[in-house]
Amino acid sequence: MSNEKISCQICKKEVDSSSLNTCHSCGKKYCPECQSDSTDQKYCKECVGMSGVVTHK
């Protein structure tokens, strides 16, 4: 069983498809590096930066 490579929709880096998450706001598939540091929920850093998504840890 091989891991399929796919591009992160935020940074465009090619990663294993199994490592991608889906943003709860925009629906884009993003890699761990594009996970927002300001929340422990599944939001990409673009949505948190643009929309001001604020959550409490």
PDB file of N, CA and C in Angstrom:
ATOM      1  N   MET A   1       0.841  -1.173   0.000  1.00  0.00           N
ATOM      2  CA  MET A   1       0.000   0.000   0.000  1.00  0.00           C
ATOM      3  C   MET A   1       0.889   1.241   0.000  1.00  0.00           C
ATOM      4  N   SER A   2       0.798   2.064  -1.016  1.00  0.00           N
ATOM      5  CA  SER A   2       1.639   3.247  -1.108  1.00  0.00           C
ATOM      6  C   SER A   2       0.852   4.497  -0.724  1.00  0.00           C
ATOM      7  N   ASN A   3       1.582   5.472  -0.203  1.00  0.00           N
ATOM      8  CA  ASN A   3       0.955   6.747   0.150  1.00  0.00           C
ATOM      9  C   ASN A   3       0.922   7.642  -1.074  1.00  0.00           C
ATOM     10  N   GLU A   4      -0.240   8.111  -1.411  1.00  0.00           N
ATOM     11  CA  GLU A   4      -0.410   9.006  -2.550  1.00  0.00           C
ATOM     12  C   GLU A   4       0.094  10.395  -2.173  1.00  0.00           C
ATOM     13  N   LYS A   5       0.831  11.029  -3.076  1.00  0.00           N
ATOM     14  CA  LYS A   5       1.311  12.389  -2.864  1.00  0.00           C
ATOM     15  C   LYS A   5       0.289  13.360  -3.444  1.00  0.00           C
ATOM     16  N   ILE A   6       0.032  14.419  -2.729  1.00  0.00           N
ATOM     17  CA  ILE A   6      -0.925  15.435  -3.156  1.00  0.00           C
ATOM     18  C   ILE A   6      -0.427  16.787  -2.655  1.00  0.00           C
ATOM     19  N   SER A   7      -0.794  17.854  -3.338  1.00  0.00           N
ATOM     20  CA  SER A   7      -0.338  19.191  -2.948  1.00  0.00           C
ATOM     21  C   SER A   7      -1.265  19.813  -1.912  1.00  0.00           C
ATOM     22  N   CYS A   8      -0.654  20.465  -0.918  1.00  0.00           N
ATOM     23  CA  CYS A   8      -1.385  21.263   0.056  1.00  0.00           C
ATOM     24  C   CYS A   8      -2.014  22.424  -0.706  1.00  0.00           C
ATOM     25  N   GLN A   9      -3.266  22.710  -0.447  1.00  0.00           N
ATOM     26  CA  GLN A   9      -3.957  23.787  -1.159  1.00  0.00           C
ATOM     27  C   GLN A   9      -3.604  25.174  -0.617  1.00  0.00           C
ATOM     28  N   ILE A  10      -2.820  25.230   0.444  1.00  0.00           N
ATOM     29  CA  ILE A  10      -2.392  26.515   1.001  1.00  0.00           C
ATOM     30  C   ILE A  10      -0.969  26.835   0.538  1.00  0.00           C
ATOM     31  N   CYS A  11       0.001  25.975   0.861  1.00  0.00           N
ATOM     32  CA  CYS A  11       1.405  26.255   0.535  1.00  0.00           C
ATOM     33  C   CYS A  11       1.878  25.581  -0.746  1.00  0.00           C
ATOM     34  N   LYS A  12       1.059  24.689  -1.301  1.00  0.00           N
ATOM     35  CA  LYS A  12       1.348  23.976  -2.549  1.00  0.00           C
ATOM     36  C   LYS A  12       2.451  22.928  -2.427  1.00  0.00           C
ATOM     37  N   LYS A  13       2.932  22.658  -1.205  1.00  0.00           N
ATOM     38  CA  LYS A  13       3.950  21.638  -0.998  1.00  0.00           C
ATOM     39  C   LYS A  13       3.339  20.255  -1.188  1.00  0.00           C
ATOM     40  N   GLU A  14       4.069  19.343  -1.800  1.00  0.00           N
ATOM     41  CA  GLU A  14       3.585  17.988  -2.022  1.00  0.00           C
ATOM     42  C   GLU A  14       3.834  17.150  -0.774  1.00  0.00           C
ATOM     43  N   VAL A  15       2.773  16.540  -0.250  1.00  0.00           N
ATOM     44  CA  VAL A  15       2.838  15.741   0.970  1.00  0.00           C
ATOM     45  C   VAL A  15       2.005  14.465   0.793  1.00  0.00           C
ATOM     46  N   ASP A  16       2.138  13.532   1.727  1.00  0.00           N
ATOM     47  CA  ASP A  16       1.293  12.338   1.717  1.00  0.00           C
ATOM     48  C   ASP A  16      -0.151  12.762   1.942  1.00  0.00           C
ATOM     49  N   SER A  17      -1.043  12.212   1.160  1.00  0.00           N
ATOM     50  CA  SER A  17      -2.461  12.584   1.276  1.00  0.00           C
ATOM     51  C   SER A  17      -3.013  12.296   2.668  1.00  0.00           C
ATOM     52  N   SER A  18      -2.449  11.306   3.357  1.00  0.00           N
ATOM     53  CA  SER A  18      -2.939  10.955   4.690  1.00  0.00           C
ATOM     54  C   SER A  18      -2.597  12.013   5.739  1.00  0.00           C
ATOM     55  N   SER A  19      -1.664  12.924   5.426  1.00  0.00           N
ATOM     56  CA  SER A  19      -1.275  13.946   6.405  1.00  0.00           C
ATOM     57  C   SER A  19      -2.084  15.236   6.270  1.00  0.00           C
ATOM     58  N   LEU A  20      -2.973  15.300   5.281  1.00  0.00           N
ATOM     59  CA  LEU A  20      -3.756  16.521   5.066  1.00  0.00           C
ATOM     60  C   LEU A  20      -4.999  16.561   5.948  1.00  0.00           C
ATOM     61  N   ASN A  21      -5.339  17.755   6.403  1.00  0.00           N
ATOM     62  CA  ASN A  21      -6.588  18.011   7.115  1.00  0.00           C
ATOM     63  C   ASN A  21      -7.465  18.872   6.222  1.00  0.00           C
ATOM     64  N   THR A  22      -8.739  18.945   6.523  1.00  0.00           N
ATOM     65  CA  THR A  22      -9.653  19.800   5.787  1.00  0.00           C
ATOM     66  C   THR A  22     -10.105  20.929   6.708  1.00  0.00           C
ATOM     67  N   CYS A  23      -9.949  22.165   6.250  1.00  0.00           N
ATOM     68  CA  CYS A  23     -10.322  23.341   7.035  1.00  0.00           C
ATOM     69  C   CYS A  23     -11.834  23.379   7.231  1.00  0.00           C
ATOM     70  N   HIS A  24     -12.256  23.613   8.469  1.00  0.00           N
ATOM     71  CA  HIS A  24     -13.693  23.692   8.781  1.00  0.00           C
ATOM     72  C   HIS A  24     -14.335  24.948   8.222  1.00  0.00           C
ATOM     73  N   SER A  25     -13.527  25.932   7.845  1.00  0.00           N
ATOM     74  CA  SER A  25     -14.073  27.180   7.336  1.00  0.00           C
ATOM     75  C   SER A  25     -14.162  27.190   5.810  1.00  0.00           C
ATOM     76  N   CYS A  26     -13.025  26.986   5.128  1.00  0.00           N
ATOM     77  CA  CYS A  26     -13.001  27.120   3.665  1.00  0.00           C
ATOM     78  C   CYS A  26     -13.070  25.792   2.923  1.00  0.00           C
ATOM     79  N   GLY A  27     -12.789  24.688   3.612  1.00  0.00           N
ATOM     80  CA  GLY A  27     -12.854  23.380   2.981  1.00  0.00           C
ATOM     81  C   GLY A  27     -11.596  22.967   2.235  1.00  0.00           C
ATOM     82  N   LYS A  28     -10.551  23.818   2.271  1.00  0.00           N
ATOM     83  CA  LYS A  28      -9.303  23.461   1.592  1.00  0.00           C
ATOM     84  C   LYS A  28      -8.584  22.378   2.369  1.00  0.00           C
ATOM     85  N   LYS A  29      -7.847  21.544   1.637  1.00  0.00           N
ATOM     86  CA  LYS A  29      -7.023  20.512   2.258  1.00  0.00           C
ATOM     87  C   LYS A  29      -5.638  21.104   2.488  1.00  0.00           C
ATOM     88  N   TYR A  30      -5.156  21.028   3.744  1.00  0.00           N
ATOM     89  CA  TYR A  30      -3.889  21.660   4.101  1.00  0.00           C
ATOM     90  C   TYR A  30      -2.990  20.713   4.894  1.00  0.00           C
ATOM     91  N   CYS A  31      -1.669  20.966   4.816  1.00  0.00           N
ATOM     92  CA  CYS A  31      -0.669  20.146   5.499  1.00  0.00           C
ATOM     93  C   CYS A  31      -0.493  20.611   6.948  1.00  0.00           C
ATOM     94  N   PRO A  32       0.199  19.826   7.762  1.00  0.00           N
ATOM     95  CA  PRO A  32       0.407  20.207   9.168  1.00  0.00           C
ATOM     96  C   PRO A  32       1.086  21.569   9.340  1.00  0.00           C
ATOM     97  N   GLU A  33       1.940  21.948   8.414  1.00  0.00           N
ATOM     98  CA  GLU A  33       2.626  23.243   8.506  1.00  0.00           C
ATOM     99  C   GLU A  33       1.661  24.414   8.310  1.00  0.00           C
ATOM    100  N   CYS A  34       0.535  24.173   7.658  1.00  0.00           N
ATOM    101  CA  CYS A  34      -0.446  25.236   7.400  1.00  0.00           C
ATOM    102  C   CYS A  34      -1.584  25.235   8.410  1.00  0.00           C
ATOM    103  N   GLN A  35      -1.483  24.386   9.434  1.00  0.00           N
ATOM    104  CA  GLN A  35      -2.432  24.397  10.556  1.00  0.00           C
ATOM    105  C   GLN A  35      -2.204  25.690  11.330  1.00  0.00           C
ATOM    106  N   SER A  36      -3.243  26.376  11.704  1.00  0.00           N
ATOM    107  CA  SER A  36      -3.089  27.598  12.482  1.00  0.00           C
ATOM    108  C   SER A  36      -2.548  27.273  13.870  1.00  0.00           C
ATOM    109  N   ASP A  37      -1.519  28.008  14.272  1.00  0.00           N
ATOM    110  CA  ASP A  37      -0.945  27.829  15.611  1.00  0.00           C
ATOM    111  C   ASP A  37      -1.831  28.403  16.711  1.00  0.00           C
ATOM    112  N   SER A  38      -2.751  29.283  16.333  1.00  0.00           N
ATOM    113  CA  SER A  38      -3.564  29.964  17.337  1.00  0.00           C
ATOM    114  C   SER A  38      -4.802  29.174  17.759  1.00  0.00           C
ATOM    115  N   THR A  39      -5.010  28.029  17.168  1.00  0.00           N
ATOM    116  CA  THR A  39      -6.171  27.209  17.538  1.00  0.00           C
ATOM    117  C   THR A  39      -5.804  25.733  17.468  1.00  0.00           C
ATOM    118  N   ASP A  40      -6.442  24.924  18.299  1.00  0.00           N
ATOM    119  CA  ASP A  40      -6.215  23.487  18.246  1.00  0.00           C
ATOM    120  C   ASP A  40      -7.297  22.792  17.424  1.00  0.00           C
ATOM    121  N   GLN A  41      -8.127  23.604  16.776  1.00  0.00           N
ATOM    122  CA  GLN A  41      -9.160  23.054  15.910  1.00  0.00           C
ATOM    123  C   GLN A  41      -8.682  23.065  14.468  1.00  0.00           C
ATOM    124  N   LYS A  42      -9.443  22.458  13.578  1.00  0.00           N
ATOM    125  CA  LYS A  42      -9.006  22.295  12.187  1.00  0.00           C
ATOM    126  C   LYS A  42      -9.367  23.492  11.317  1.00  0.00           C
ATOM    127  N   TYR A  43      -8.545  24.540  11.449  1.00  0.00           N
ATOM    128  CA  TYR A  43      -8.646  25.721  10.607  1.00  0.00           C
ATOM    129  C   TYR A  43      -7.275  25.983  10.005  1.00  0.00           C
ATOM    130  N   CYS A  44      -7.254  26.330   8.724  1.00  0.00           N
ATOM    131  CA  CYS A  44      -5.978  26.657   8.101  1.00  0.00           C
ATOM    132  C   CYS A  44      -5.549  28.059   8.536  1.00  0.00           C
ATOM    133  N   LYS A  45      -4.261  28.340   8.383  1.00  0.00           N
ATOM    134  CA  LYS A  45      -3.757  29.645   8.821  1.00  0.00           C
ATOM    135  C   LYS A  45      -4.293  30.790   7.974  1.00  0.00           C
ATOM    136  N   GLU A  46      -4.690  30.534   6.729  1.00  0.00           N
ATOM    137  CA  GLU A  46      -5.283  31.588   5.895  1.00  0.00           C
ATOM    138  C   GLU A  46      -6.619  32.053   6.470  1.00  0.00           C
ATOM    139  N   CYS A  47      -7.474  31.120   6.843  1.00  0.00           N
ATOM    140  CA  CYS A  47      -8.792  31.485   7.372  1.00  0.00           C
ATOM    141  C   CYS A  47      -8.667  32.193   8.715  1.00  0.00           C
ATOM    142  N   VAL A  48      -7.784  31.726   9.564  1.00  0.00           N
ATOM    143  CA  VAL A  48      -7.610  32.365  10.860  1.00  0.00           C
ATOM    144  C   VAL A  48      -7.076  33.776  10.671  1.00  0.00           C
ATOM    145  N   GLY A  49      -6.150  33.956   9.725  1.00  0.00           N
ATOM    146  CA  GLY A  49      -5.570  35.273   9.464  1.00  0.00           C
ATOM    147  C   GLY A  49      -6.561  36.236   8.837  1.00  0.00           C
ATOM    148  N   MET A  50      -7.373  35.762   7.888  1.00  0.00           N
ATOM    149  CA  MET A  50      -8.294  36.647   7.178  1.00  0.00           C
ATOM    150  C   MET A  50      -9.612  36.850   7.905  1.00  0.00           C
ATOM    151  N   SER A  51     -10.127  35.800   8.494  1.00  0.00           N
ATOM    152  CA  SER A  51     -11.456  35.866   9.088  1.00  0.00           C
ATOM    153  C   SER A  51     -11.438  36.159  10.583  1.00  0.00           C
ATOM    154  N   GLY A  52     -10.262  36.043  11.183  1.00  0.00           N
ATOM    155  CA  GLY A  52     -10.181  36.274  12.619  1.00  0.00           C
ATOM    156  C   GLY A  52     -10.860  35.189  13.426  1.00  0.00           C
ATOM    157  N   VAL A  53     -10.798  33.944  12.940  1.00  0.00           N
ATOM    158  CA  VAL A  53     -11.373  32.825  13.686  1.00  0.00           C
ATOM    159  C   VAL A  53     -10.646  32.748  15.029  1.00  0.00           C
ATOM    160  N   VAL A  54     -11.380  32.833  16.104  1.00  0.00           N
ATOM    161  CA  VAL A  54     -10.775  32.784  17.426  1.00  0.00           C
ATOM    162  C   VAL A  54     -11.435  31.662  18.207  1.00  0.00           C
ATOM    163  N   THR A  55     -10.617  30.790  18.733  1.00  0.00           N
ATOM    164  CA  THR A  55     -11.139  29.714  19.562  1.00  0.00           C
ATOM    165  C   THR A  55     -10.296  29.624  20.826  1.00  0.00           C
ATOM    166  N   HIS A  56     -10.850  29.047  21.837  1.00  0.00           N
ATOM    167  CA  HIS A  56     -10.126  28.877  23.094  1.00  0.00           C
ATOM    168  C   HIS A  56      -9.639  27.448  23.175  1.00  0.00           C
ATOM    169  N   LYS A  57      -8.405  27.309  23.577  1.00  0.00           N
ATOM    170  CA  LYS A  57      -7.811  25.962  23.729  1.00  0.00           C
ATOM    171  C   LYS A  57      -8.251  25.345  25.019  1.00  0.00           C
TER     172      LYS A  57
END
